[in-house]
Amino acid sequence: MATGRNHRPATRSRGIPEATVARLPLYLRALTALSERSVPTVSSEELAAAAGVNSAKLRKDFSYLGSYGTRGVGYDVEYLVYQISRELGLTQDWPVVIVGIGNLGAALANYGGFASRGFRVAALIDADPAMAGKPVAGIPVQHTDELEKIISDNGVSIGVIATPAGAAQQVCERLVAAGVTSILNFAPTVLSVPDGVDVRKVDLSIELQILAFHEQRKAGEEAEAETGAAAVAEAAAASVAAAAGDGALPGSGTPGAEARKGPDGDMPAVMPA
C-alpha cells in the first residue's frame, strides 16, 4: 500500500493557487453528499451554493483542474469526486500520527472521517507512561520515546499535535527531525518550523473570539439604530413644540408673524437693514 512519504500532491506543480486548494475540500464534501444520493450531474450554481461560495469563483477554481462542465448539463459528479480527490492526494493512503492523547487527542482518534477521506491513523503517542498500552479507538497508545521509530516504520509524513502548548514546539521539532513534513496543530501556540514544512493551525478559542467580535458588532449596530431612531423622534417632537410656541397668530399660518408687525399693527413695508 502506498504511503505519504514518497508522494506529494500535484497541486504545486500544476500552479493551483492556495486559496483554490483551500476550497477543494469544500467542493469534495458537497460532491460526496451528492454522490451518496446518486445525483449524476450538478450545475455550478447548485454546487457553489452547497459549498458556500459563489458560482463564478467555483468555475474559476475548476478551470485550474481543467474541468469546465457541459453547457446545459453541468458537471459530472463522480468524475469531479475523482478529479478533486486526485488533486488533493486522497487516492492513496496517508498514515497519520496523533501526539497528545488527552481529551482532544482521544476525540480526534475516534473521528470516523479520517479513514473515509484517505487518512489512516498509524499511531497514537503520549508522554504519560500510564497511557502506554491503553487502547483508544481500538489503537494502543505508545510512549513518545518510540516516536522516531513509529514514524520511520510507518512512513509517516503527516503529524497531528494535540499536546498542551508548552510541549508543542518540542514535539514539532522531533516530528520534523524524524521526517514529518506536514503538521496539523491543535495546540494553542504558534509553531516554528523550517522551510519545506507545512503547518495548519486549528484554534477553537480563536474562532470563538472572532464570533464574539461579530456578535458585539451586531449588538452595537442595533444599539446605534435604536439611539438614532430615538434622536429623530426627539428632534421631531422638539420641532413641533417650537412651532406651537414661537408666537404664530392663530389662523395666520405664518410662524412669527406677530414679531414682524409694525408699530400700528401692520407689516412694515421695508424691513430694517
PDB file of C-alpha atoms in Angstrom:
ATOM      1  CA  MET A   1       0.000   0.000   0.000  1.00  0.00           C
ATOM      2  CA  ALA A   2       1.342   3.429  -0.899  1.00  0.00           C
ATOM      3  CA  THR A   3       2.232   5.797   1.896  1.00  0.00           C
ATOM      4  CA  GLY A   4       2.657   9.526   2.077  1.00  0.00           C
ATOM      5  CA  ARG A   5       6.441   9.595   2.417  1.00  0.00           C
ATOM      6  CA  ASN A   6       7.302   9.495  -1.277  1.00  0.00           C
ATOM      7  CA  HIS A   7       4.151  11.041  -2.686  1.00  0.00           C
ATOM      8  CA  ARG A   8       3.262  14.717  -2.833  1.00  0.00           C
ATOM      9  CA  PRO A   9       0.022  16.274  -4.155  1.00  0.00           C
ATOM     10  CA  ALA A  10       0.155  17.514  -7.727  1.00  0.00           C
ATOM     11  CA  THR A  11      -1.285  20.932  -6.900  1.00  0.00           C
ATOM     12  CA  ARG A  12       2.001  22.829  -6.543  1.00  0.00           C
ATOM     13  CA  SER A  13       3.480  21.638  -9.821  1.00  0.00           C
ATOM     14  CA  ARG A  14       0.207  22.490 -11.591  1.00  0.00           C
ATOM     15  CA  GLY A  15       0.222  26.042 -10.236  1.00  0.00           C
ATOM     16  CA  ILE A  16      -3.098  25.875  -8.396  1.00  0.00           C
ATOM     17  CA  PRO A  17      -3.457  28.886  -6.043  1.00  0.00           C
ATOM     18  CA  GLU A  18      -3.511  28.185  -2.315  1.00  0.00           C
ATOM     19  CA  ALA A  19      -6.928  29.823  -1.998  1.00  0.00           C
ATOM     20  CA  THR A  20      -8.298  27.363  -4.547  1.00  0.00           C
ATOM     21  CA  VAL A  21      -6.647  24.438  -2.758  1.00  0.00           C
ATOM     22  CA  ALA A  22      -8.340  25.547   0.467  1.00  0.00           C
ATOM     23  CA  ARG A  23     -11.742  25.390  -1.250  1.00  0.00           C
ATOM     24  CA  LEU A  24     -11.277  21.986  -2.893  1.00  0.00           C
ATOM     25  CA  PRO A  25     -12.232  20.080   0.294  1.00  0.00           C
ATOM     26  CA  LEU A  26     -15.458  22.121   0.454  1.00  0.00           C
ATOM     27  CA  TYR A  27     -16.343  21.091  -3.098  1.00  0.00           C
ATOM     28  CA  LEU A  28     -15.401  17.488  -2.369  1.00  0.00           C
ATOM     29  CA  ARG A  29     -17.638  17.368   0.705  1.00  0.00           C
ATOM     30  CA  ALA A  30     -20.601  18.739  -1.262  1.00  0.00           C
ATOM     31  CA  LEU A  31     -19.932  16.398  -4.192  1.00  0.00           C
ATOM     32  CA  THR A  32     -19.628  13.381  -1.914  1.00  0.00           C
ATOM     33  CA  ALA A  33     -23.039  14.166  -0.441  1.00  0.00           C
ATOM     34  CA  LEU A  34     -24.478  14.357  -3.980  1.00  0.00           C
ATOM     35  CA  SER A  35     -22.791  11.101  -4.928  1.00  0.00           C
ATOM     36  CA  GLU A  36     -24.276   9.354  -1.898  1.00  0.00           C
ATOM     37  CA  ARG A  37     -27.720  10.459  -3.133  1.00  0.00           C
ATOM     38  CA  SER A  38     -26.900   9.100  -6.634  1.00  0.00           C
ATOM     39  CA  VAL A  39     -27.123  12.553  -8.218  1.00  0.00           C
ATOM     40  CA  PRO A  40     -25.396  12.214 -11.646  1.00  0.00           C
ATOM     41  CA  THR A  41     -24.767  15.866 -12.543  1.00  0.00           C
ATOM     42  CA  VAL A  42     -24.801  19.239 -10.827  1.00  0.00           C
ATOM     43  CA  SER A  43     -24.791  22.819 -12.080  1.00  0.00           C
ATOM     44  CA  SER A  44     -22.149  25.303 -10.978  1.00  0.00           C
ATOM     45  CA  GLU A  45     -24.827  27.336  -9.177  1.00  0.00           C
ATOM     46  CA  GLU A  46     -26.110  24.328  -7.213  1.00  0.00           C
ATOM     47  CA  LEU A  47     -22.655  23.124  -6.281  1.00  0.00           C
ATOM     48  CA  ALA A  48     -21.480  26.621  -5.341  1.00  0.00           C
ATOM     49  CA  ALA A  49     -24.479  27.043  -3.028  1.00  0.00           C
ATOM     50  CA  ALA A  50     -23.810  23.672  -1.396  1.00  0.00           C
ATOM     51  CA  ALA A  51     -20.131  24.579  -0.877  1.00  0.00           C
ATOM     52  CA  GLY A  52     -20.849  28.109   0.349  1.00  0.00           C
ATOM     53  CA  VAL A  53     -19.051  30.015  -2.433  1.00  0.00           C
ATOM     54  CA  ASN A  54     -20.220  31.985  -5.470  1.00  0.00           C
ATOM     55  CA  SER A  55     -20.562  30.219  -8.810  1.00  0.00           C
ATOM     56  CA  ALA A  56     -18.041  32.439 -10.627  1.00  0.00           C
ATOM     57  CA  LYS A  57     -15.348  31.545  -8.094  1.00  0.00           C
ATOM     58  CA  LEU A  58     -16.224  27.856  -8.386  1.00  0.00           C
ATOM     59  CA  ARG A  59     -15.921  27.913 -12.185  1.00  0.00           C
ATOM     60  CA  LYS A  60     -12.559  29.679 -11.899  1.00  0.00           C
ATOM     61  CA  ASP A  61     -11.342  27.106  -9.371  1.00  0.00           C
ATOM     62  CA  PHE A  62     -12.391  24.206 -11.596  1.00  0.00           C
ATOM     63  CA  SER A  63     -10.643  25.760 -14.574  1.00  0.00           C
ATOM     64  CA  TYR A  64      -7.349  25.134 -12.757  1.00  0.00           C
ATOM     65  CA  LEU A  65      -8.280  21.457 -12.721  1.00  0.00           C
ATOM     66  CA  GLY A  66      -9.088  21.502 -16.427  1.00  0.00           C
ATOM     67  CA  SER A  67     -12.756  20.829 -15.712  1.00  0.00           C
ATOM     68  CA  TYR A  68     -15.277  23.134 -17.386  1.00  0.00           C
ATOM     69  CA  GLY A  69     -18.505  21.145 -17.268  1.00  0.00           C
ATOM     70  CA  THR A  70     -21.006  20.840 -20.108  1.00  0.00           C
ATOM     71  CA  ARG A  71     -23.304  23.700 -21.082  1.00  0.00           C
ATOM     72  CA  GLY A  72     -26.893  22.857 -20.207  1.00  0.00           C
ATOM     73  CA  VAL A  73     -25.826  19.734 -18.309  1.00  0.00           C
ATOM     74  CA  GLY A  74     -23.360  20.824 -15.641  1.00  0.00           C
ATOM     75  CA  TYR A  75     -20.573  18.819 -14.018  1.00  0.00           C
ATOM     76  CA  ASP A  76     -20.355  15.045 -13.754  1.00  0.00           C
ATOM     77  CA  VAL A  77     -20.447  14.380 -10.010  1.00  0.00           C
ATOM     78  CA  GLU A  78     -18.481  11.111  -9.929  1.00  0.00           C
ATOM     79  CA  TYR A  79     -15.756  12.443 -12.217  1.00  0.00           C
ATOM     80  CA  LEU A  80     -15.341  15.578 -10.119  1.00  0.00           C
ATOM     81  CA  VAL A  81     -15.109  13.489  -6.933  1.00  0.00           C
ATOM     82  CA  TYR A  82     -12.291  11.512  -8.521  1.00  0.00           C
ATOM     83  CA  GLN A  83     -10.588  14.565 -10.004  1.00  0.00           C
ATOM     84  CA  ILE A  84     -10.575  16.585  -6.769  1.00  0.00           C
ATOM     85  CA  SER A  85      -9.570  13.541  -4.716  1.00  0.00           C
ATOM     86  CA  ARG A  86      -6.627  13.011  -7.052  1.00  0.00           C
ATOM     87  CA  GLU A  87      -5.546  16.653  -6.818  1.00  0.00           C
ATOM     88  CA  LEU A  88      -5.725  16.542  -3.015  1.00  0.00           C
ATOM     89  CA  GLY A  89      -3.714  13.327  -2.935  1.00  0.00           C
ATOM     90  CA  LEU A  90      -6.587  11.317  -1.493  1.00  0.00           C
ATOM     91  CA  THR A  91      -6.376   8.430  -3.943  1.00  0.00           C
ATOM     92  CA  GLN A  92      -3.570   6.952  -1.823  1.00  0.00           C
ATOM     93  CA  ASP A  93      -3.111   6.043   1.816  1.00  0.00           C
ATOM     94  CA  TRP A  94      -1.781   8.758   4.151  1.00  0.00           C
ATOM     95  CA  PRO A  95      -0.601   7.412   7.518  1.00  0.00           C
ATOM     96  CA  VAL A  96      -1.009   9.932  10.328  1.00  0.00           C
ATOM     97  CA  VAL A  97       0.293  10.022  13.907  1.00  0.00           C
ATOM     98  CA  ILE A  98      -1.527  11.875  16.670  1.00  0.00           C
ATOM     99  CA  VAL A  99       0.680  13.121  19.502  1.00  0.00           C
ATOM    100  CA  GLY A 100      -1.044  14.025  22.772  1.00  0.00           C
ATOM    101  CA  ILE A 101      -3.902  11.712  23.721  1.00  0.00           C
ATOM    102  CA  GLY A 102      -5.811  13.868  26.160  1.00  0.00           C
ATOM    103  CA  ASN A 103      -9.479  14.705  25.669  1.00  0.00           C
ATOM    104  CA  LEU A 104      -8.889  16.393  22.310  1.00  0.00           C
ATOM    105  CA  GLY A 105      -6.424  13.800  21.043  1.00  0.00           C
ATOM    106  CA  ALA A 106      -8.780  10.966  22.012  1.00  0.00           C
ATOM    107  CA  ALA A 107     -11.654  12.731  20.243  1.00  0.00           C
ATOM    108  CA  LEU A 108      -9.539  13.040  17.095  1.00  0.00           C
ATOM    109  CA  ALA A 109      -8.590   9.369  17.304  1.00  0.00           C
ATOM    110  CA  ASN A 110     -12.277   8.460  17.453  1.00  0.00           C
ATOM    111  CA  TYR A 111     -13.162  10.664  14.476  1.00  0.00           C
ATOM    112  CA  GLY A 112     -14.505   8.402  11.754  1.00  0.00           C
ATOM    113  CA  GLY A 113     -13.861  10.853   8.954  1.00  0.00           C
ATOM    114  CA  PHE A 114     -10.143  10.111   8.664  1.00  0.00           C
ATOM    115  CA  ALA A 115     -10.470   6.672   7.079  1.00  0.00           C
ATOM    116  CA  SER A 116     -13.210   7.705   4.665  1.00  0.00           C
ATOM    117  CA  ARG A 117     -11.101  10.601   3.390  1.00  0.00           C
ATOM    118  CA  GLY A 118      -7.841   8.812   2.706  1.00  0.00           C
ATOM    119  CA  PHE A 119      -6.123   9.050   6.103  1.00  0.00           C
ATOM    120  CA  ARG A 120      -5.092   6.171   8.338  1.00  0.00           C
ATOM    121  CA  VAL A 121      -4.241   6.758  11.994  1.00  0.00           C
ATOM    122  CA  ALA A 122      -0.984   4.832  12.170  1.00  0.00           C
ATOM    123  CA  ALA A 123      -0.225   5.542  15.811  1.00  0.00           C
ATOM    124  CA  LEU A 124      -1.323   7.385  18.941  1.00  0.00           C
ATOM    125  CA  ILE A 125       1.525   8.797  21.003  1.00  0.00           C
ATOM    126  CA  ASP A 126       1.577  10.281  24.508  1.00  0.00           C
ATOM    127  CA  ALA A 127       4.253  11.296  27.023  1.00  0.00           C
ATOM    128  CA  ASP A 128       2.385   9.854  30.022  1.00  0.00           C
ATOM    129  CA  PRO A 129       3.777   6.372  30.854  1.00  0.00           C
ATOM    130  CA  ALA A 130       0.425   5.469  32.410  1.00  0.00           C
ATOM    131  CA  MET A 131      -1.209   5.838  28.973  1.00  0.00           C
ATOM    132  CA  ALA A 132       1.137   3.367  27.256  1.00  0.00           C
ATOM    133  CA  GLY A 133      -0.711   0.302  26.023  1.00  0.00           C
ATOM    134  CA  LYS A 134      -4.185   1.680  26.685  1.00  0.00           C
ATOM    135  CA  PRO A 135      -6.441   1.352  23.648  1.00  0.00           C
ATOM    136  CA  VAL A 136      -8.106   4.477  22.267  1.00  0.00           C
ATOM    137  CA  ALA A 137     -10.412   3.971  19.288  1.00  0.00           C
ATOM    138  CA  GLY A 138      -9.035   0.439  19.123  1.00  0.00           C
ATOM    139  CA  ILE A 139      -5.408   1.627  18.818  1.00  0.00           C
ATOM    140  CA  PRO A 140      -2.949   1.117  21.705  1.00  0.00           C
ATOM    141  CA  VAL A 141      -1.265   4.332  22.828  1.00  0.00           C
ATOM    142  CA  GLN A 142       2.530   4.334  22.532  1.00  0.00           C
ATOM    143  CA  HIS A 143       5.040   6.376  24.518  1.00  0.00           C
ATOM    144  CA  THR A 144       6.843   9.354  22.972  1.00  0.00           C
ATOM    145  CA  ASP A 145      10.151   7.508  23.354  1.00  0.00           C
ATOM    146  CA  GLU A 146       9.041   5.468  20.339  1.00  0.00           C
ATOM    147  CA  LEU A 147       8.106   8.486  18.189  1.00  0.00           C
ATOM    148  CA  GLU A 148      11.010   8.380  15.747  1.00  0.00           C
ATOM    149  CA  LYS A 149      10.758   4.606  15.234  1.00  0.00           C
ATOM    150  CA  ILE A 150       6.998   4.805  14.702  1.00  0.00           C
ATOM    151  CA  ILE A 151       7.386   7.480  12.029  1.00  0.00           C
ATOM    152  CA  SER A 152      10.113   5.553  10.251  1.00  0.00           C
ATOM    153  CA  ASP A 153       8.311   2.194  10.386  1.00  0.00           C
ATOM    154  CA  ASN A 154       5.034   3.623   9.081  1.00  0.00           C
ATOM    155  CA  GLY A 155       6.412   6.098   6.545  1.00  0.00           C
ATOM    156  CA  VAL A 156       4.540   8.930   8.223  1.00  0.00           C
ATOM    157  CA  SER A 157       4.706  12.405   6.668  1.00  0.00           C
ATOM    158  CA  ILE A 158       1.691  13.981   8.437  1.00  0.00           C
ATOM    159  CA  GLY A 159       1.629  14.584  12.175  1.00  0.00           C
ATOM    160  CA  VAL A 160      -1.164  15.905  14.387  1.00  0.00           C
ATOM    161  CA  ILE A 161      -0.179  17.765  17.567  1.00  0.00           C
ATOM    162  CA  ALA A 162      -2.787  17.838  20.333  1.00  0.00           C
ATOM    163  CA  THR A 163      -0.475  18.425  23.274  1.00  0.00           C
ATOM    164  CA  PRO A 164      -0.522  21.285  25.801  1.00  0.00           C
ATOM    165  CA  ALA A 165       1.044  24.480  24.451  1.00  0.00           C
ATOM    166  CA  GLY A 166       4.259  24.103  26.451  1.00  0.00           C
ATOM    167  CA  ALA A 167       5.137  20.770  24.865  1.00  0.00           C
ATOM    168  CA  ALA A 168       4.064  21.501  21.288  1.00  0.00           C
ATOM    169  CA  GLN A 169       7.281  23.063  19.932  1.00  0.00           C
ATOM    170  CA  GLN A 170       9.478  20.253  21.210  1.00  0.00           C
ATOM    171  CA  VAL A 171       7.124  17.644  19.756  1.00  0.00           C
ATOM    172  CA  CYS A 172       7.093  19.564  16.484  1.00  0.00           C
ATOM    173  CA  GLU A 173      10.873  19.569  16.286  1.00  0.00           C
ATOM    174  CA  ARG A 174      11.032  15.822  16.930  1.00  0.00           C
ATOM    175  CA  LEU A 175       8.409  15.156  14.262  1.00  0.00           C
ATOM    176  CA  VAL A 176      10.265  17.271  11.697  1.00  0.00           C
ATOM    177  CA  ALA A 177      13.620  15.686  12.561  1.00  0.00           C
ATOM    178  CA  ALA A 178      12.060  12.249  12.081  1.00  0.00           C
ATOM    179  CA  GLY A 179      10.829  13.139   8.595  1.00  0.00           C
ATOM    180  CA  VAL A 180       7.337  14.618   9.054  1.00  0.00           C
ATOM    181  CA  THR A 181       6.784  17.421   6.554  1.00  0.00           C
ATOM    182  CA  SER A 182       3.165  18.401   7.278  1.00  0.00           C
ATOM    183  CA  ILE A 183       1.709  19.206  10.699  1.00  0.00           C
ATOM    184  CA  LEU A 184      -1.824  19.860  11.873  1.00  0.00           C
ATOM    185  CA  ASN A 185      -1.502  21.836  15.095  1.00  0.00           C
ATOM    186  CA  PHE A 186      -4.290  21.895  17.684  1.00  0.00           C
ATOM    187  CA  ALA A 187      -2.053  23.229  20.464  1.00  0.00           C
ATOM    188  CA  PRO A 188      -2.782  26.875  21.390  1.00  0.00           C
ATOM    189  CA  THR A 189       0.607  28.158  20.290  1.00  0.00           C
ATOM    190  CA  VAL A 190       2.476  29.169  17.137  1.00  0.00           C
ATOM    191  CA  LEU A 191       4.999  26.608  15.926  1.00  0.00           C
ATOM    192  CA  SER A 192       8.348  27.467  14.384  1.00  0.00           C
ATOM    193  CA  VAL A 193       9.229  25.140  11.508  1.00  0.00           C
ATOM    194  CA  PRO A 194      11.928  25.097   8.803  1.00  0.00           C
ATOM    195  CA  ASP A 195      11.271  25.748   5.123  1.00  0.00           C
ATOM    196  CA  GLY A 196       9.564  22.869   3.411  1.00  0.00           C
ATOM    197  CA  VAL A 197       7.333  22.003   6.377  1.00  0.00           C
ATOM    198  CA  ASP A 198       3.657  22.939   6.125  1.00  0.00           C
ATOM    199  CA  VAL A 199       1.677  23.771   9.253  1.00  0.00           C
ATOM    200  CA  ARG A 200      -2.081  24.177   9.536  1.00  0.00           C
ATOM    201  CA  LYS A 201      -3.324  25.572  12.835  1.00  0.00           C
ATOM    202  CA  VAL A 202      -6.712  24.871  14.379  1.00  0.00           C
ATOM    203  CA  ASP A 203      -7.501  27.024  17.435  1.00  0.00           C
ATOM    204  CA  LEU A 204     -11.078  26.744  18.652  1.00  0.00           C
ATOM    205  CA  SER A 205     -10.698  29.585  21.157  1.00  0.00           C
ATOM    206  CA  ILE A 206      -9.617  31.991  18.406  1.00  0.00           C
ATOM    207  CA  GLU A 207     -12.607  31.021  16.282  1.00  0.00           C
ATOM    208  CA  LEU A 208     -14.924  31.654  19.239  1.00  0.00           C
ATOM    209  CA  GLN A 209     -13.286  35.034  19.872  1.00  0.00           C
ATOM    210  CA  ILE A 210     -13.876  36.010  16.249  1.00  0.00           C
ATOM    211  CA  LEU A 211     -17.543  35.043  16.620  1.00  0.00           C
ATOM    212  CA  ALA A 212     -17.719  37.106  19.816  1.00  0.00           C
ATOM    213  CA  PHE A 213     -16.367  40.114  17.896  1.00  0.00           C
ATOM    214  CA  HIS A 214     -19.110  39.777  15.285  1.00  0.00           C
ATOM    215  CA  GLU A 215     -21.788  39.389  17.974  1.00  0.00           C
ATOM    216  CA  GLN A 216     -20.537  42.516  19.743  1.00  0.00           C
ATOM    217  CA  ARG A 217     -20.514  44.468  16.477  1.00  0.00           C
ATOM    218  CA  LYS A 218     -24.068  43.388  15.664  1.00  0.00           C
ATOM    219  CA  ALA A 219     -25.213  44.396  19.150  1.00  0.00           C
ATOM    220  CA  GLY A 220     -23.504  47.794  18.745  1.00  0.00           C
ATOM    221  CA  GLU A 221     -25.157  48.373  15.374  1.00  0.00           C
ATOM    222  CA  GLU A 222     -28.565  47.565  16.855  1.00  0.00           C
ATOM    223  CA  ALA A 223     -27.946  49.944  19.768  1.00  0.00           C
ATOM    224  CA  GLU A 224     -26.876  52.726  17.368  1.00  0.00           C
ATOM    225  CA  ALA A 225     -30.000  52.180  15.280  1.00  0.00           C
ATOM    226  CA  GLU A 226     -32.206  52.422  18.368  1.00  0.00           C
ATOM    227  CA  THR A 227     -30.378  55.544  19.569  1.00  0.00           C
ATOM    228  CA  GLY A 228     -30.691  57.143  16.138  1.00  0.00           C
ATOM    229  CA  ALA A 229     -34.409  56.441  15.973  1.00  0.00           C
ATOM    230  CA  ALA A 230     -34.906  57.922  19.438  1.00  0.00           C
ATOM    231  CA  ALA A 231     -32.931  61.050  18.472  1.00  0.00           C
ATOM    232  CA  VAL A 232     -35.037  61.551  15.332  1.00  0.00           C
ATOM    233  CA  ALA A 233     -38.239  61.209  17.359  1.00  0.00           C
ATOM    234  CA  GLU A 234     -36.946  63.645  19.977  1.00  0.00           C
ATOM    235  CA  ALA A 235     -35.950  66.192  17.328  1.00  0.00           C
ATOM    236  CA  ALA A 236     -39.347  65.912  15.658  1.00  0.00           C
ATOM    237  CA  ALA A 237     -41.121  66.434  18.994  1.00  0.00           C
ATOM    238  CA  ALA A 238     -38.948  69.485  19.745  1.00  0.00           C
ATOM    239  CA  SER A 239     -39.716  70.952  16.327  1.00  0.00           C
ATOM    240  CA  VAL A 240     -43.456  70.570  16.862  1.00  0.00           C
ATOM    241  CA  ALA A 241     -43.203  72.162  20.308  1.00  0.00           C
ATOM    242  CA  ALA A 242     -41.192  75.098  18.939  1.00  0.00           C
ATOM    243  CA  ALA A 243     -43.678  75.671  16.146  1.00  0.00           C
ATOM    244  CA  ALA A 244     -46.535  75.682  18.631  1.00  0.00           C
ATOM    245  CA  GLY A 245     -44.938  78.309  20.902  1.00  0.00           C
ATOM    246  CA  ASP A 246     -42.989  80.699  18.661  1.00  0.00           C
ATOM    247  CA  GLY A 247     -45.619  83.485  18.527  1.00  0.00           C
ATOM    248  CA  ALA A 248     -47.611  82.471  15.454  1.00  0.00           C
ATOM    249  CA  LEU A 249     -51.018  84.168  15.199  1.00  0.00           C
ATOM    250  CA  PRO A 250     -53.951  81.826  15.475  1.00  0.00           C
ATOM    251  CA  GLY A 251     -55.098  81.035  11.972  1.00  0.00           C
ATOM    252  CA  SER A 252     -52.469  83.230  10.350  1.00  0.00           C
ATOM    253  CA  GLY A 253     -50.457  80.268   9.088  1.00  0.00           C
ATOM    254  CA  THR A 254     -47.314  82.407   9.328  1.00  0.00           C
ATOM    255  CA  PRO A 255     -44.985  81.435  12.203  1.00  0.00           C
ATOM    256  CA  GLY A 256     -43.579  84.501  13.974  1.00  0.00           C
ATOM    257  CA  ALA A 257     -45.921  86.948  12.224  1.00  0.00           C
ATOM    258  CA  GLU A 258     -46.566  88.841  15.479  1.00  0.00           C
ATOM    259  CA  ALA A 259     -42.887  89.551  15.897  1.00  0.00           C
ATOM    260  CA  ARG A 260     -42.728  91.144  12.449  1.00  0.00           C
ATOM    261  CA  LYS A 261     -45.678  93.592  12.873  1.00  0.00           C
ATOM    262  CA  GLY A 262     -45.066  97.332  12.539  1.00  0.00           C
ATOM    263  CA  PRO A 263     -45.915  99.825  15.270  1.00  0.00           C
ATOM    264  CA  ASP A 264     -49.521 100.169  14.034  1.00  0.00           C
ATOM    265  CA  GLY A 265     -50.059  96.502  13.801  1.00  0.00           C
ATOM    266  CA  ASP A 266     -49.401  96.295  10.075  1.00  0.00           C
ATOM    267  CA  MET A 267     -46.479  94.573   8.399  1.00  0.00           C
ATOM    268  CA  PRO A 268     -43.753  97.215   7.676  1.00  0.00           C
ATOM    269  CA  ALA A 269     -43.199  97.971   4.029  1.00  0.00           C
ATOM    270  CA  VAL A 270     -39.455  97.876   4.425  1.00  0.00           C
ATOM    271  CA  MET A 271     -37.647  95.715   6.952  1.00  0.00           C
ATOM    272  CA  PRO A 272     -34.781  97.444   8.825  1.00  0.00           C
ATOM    273  CA  ALA A 273     -31.345  96.734   7.384  1.00  0.00           C
TER     274      ALA A 273
END
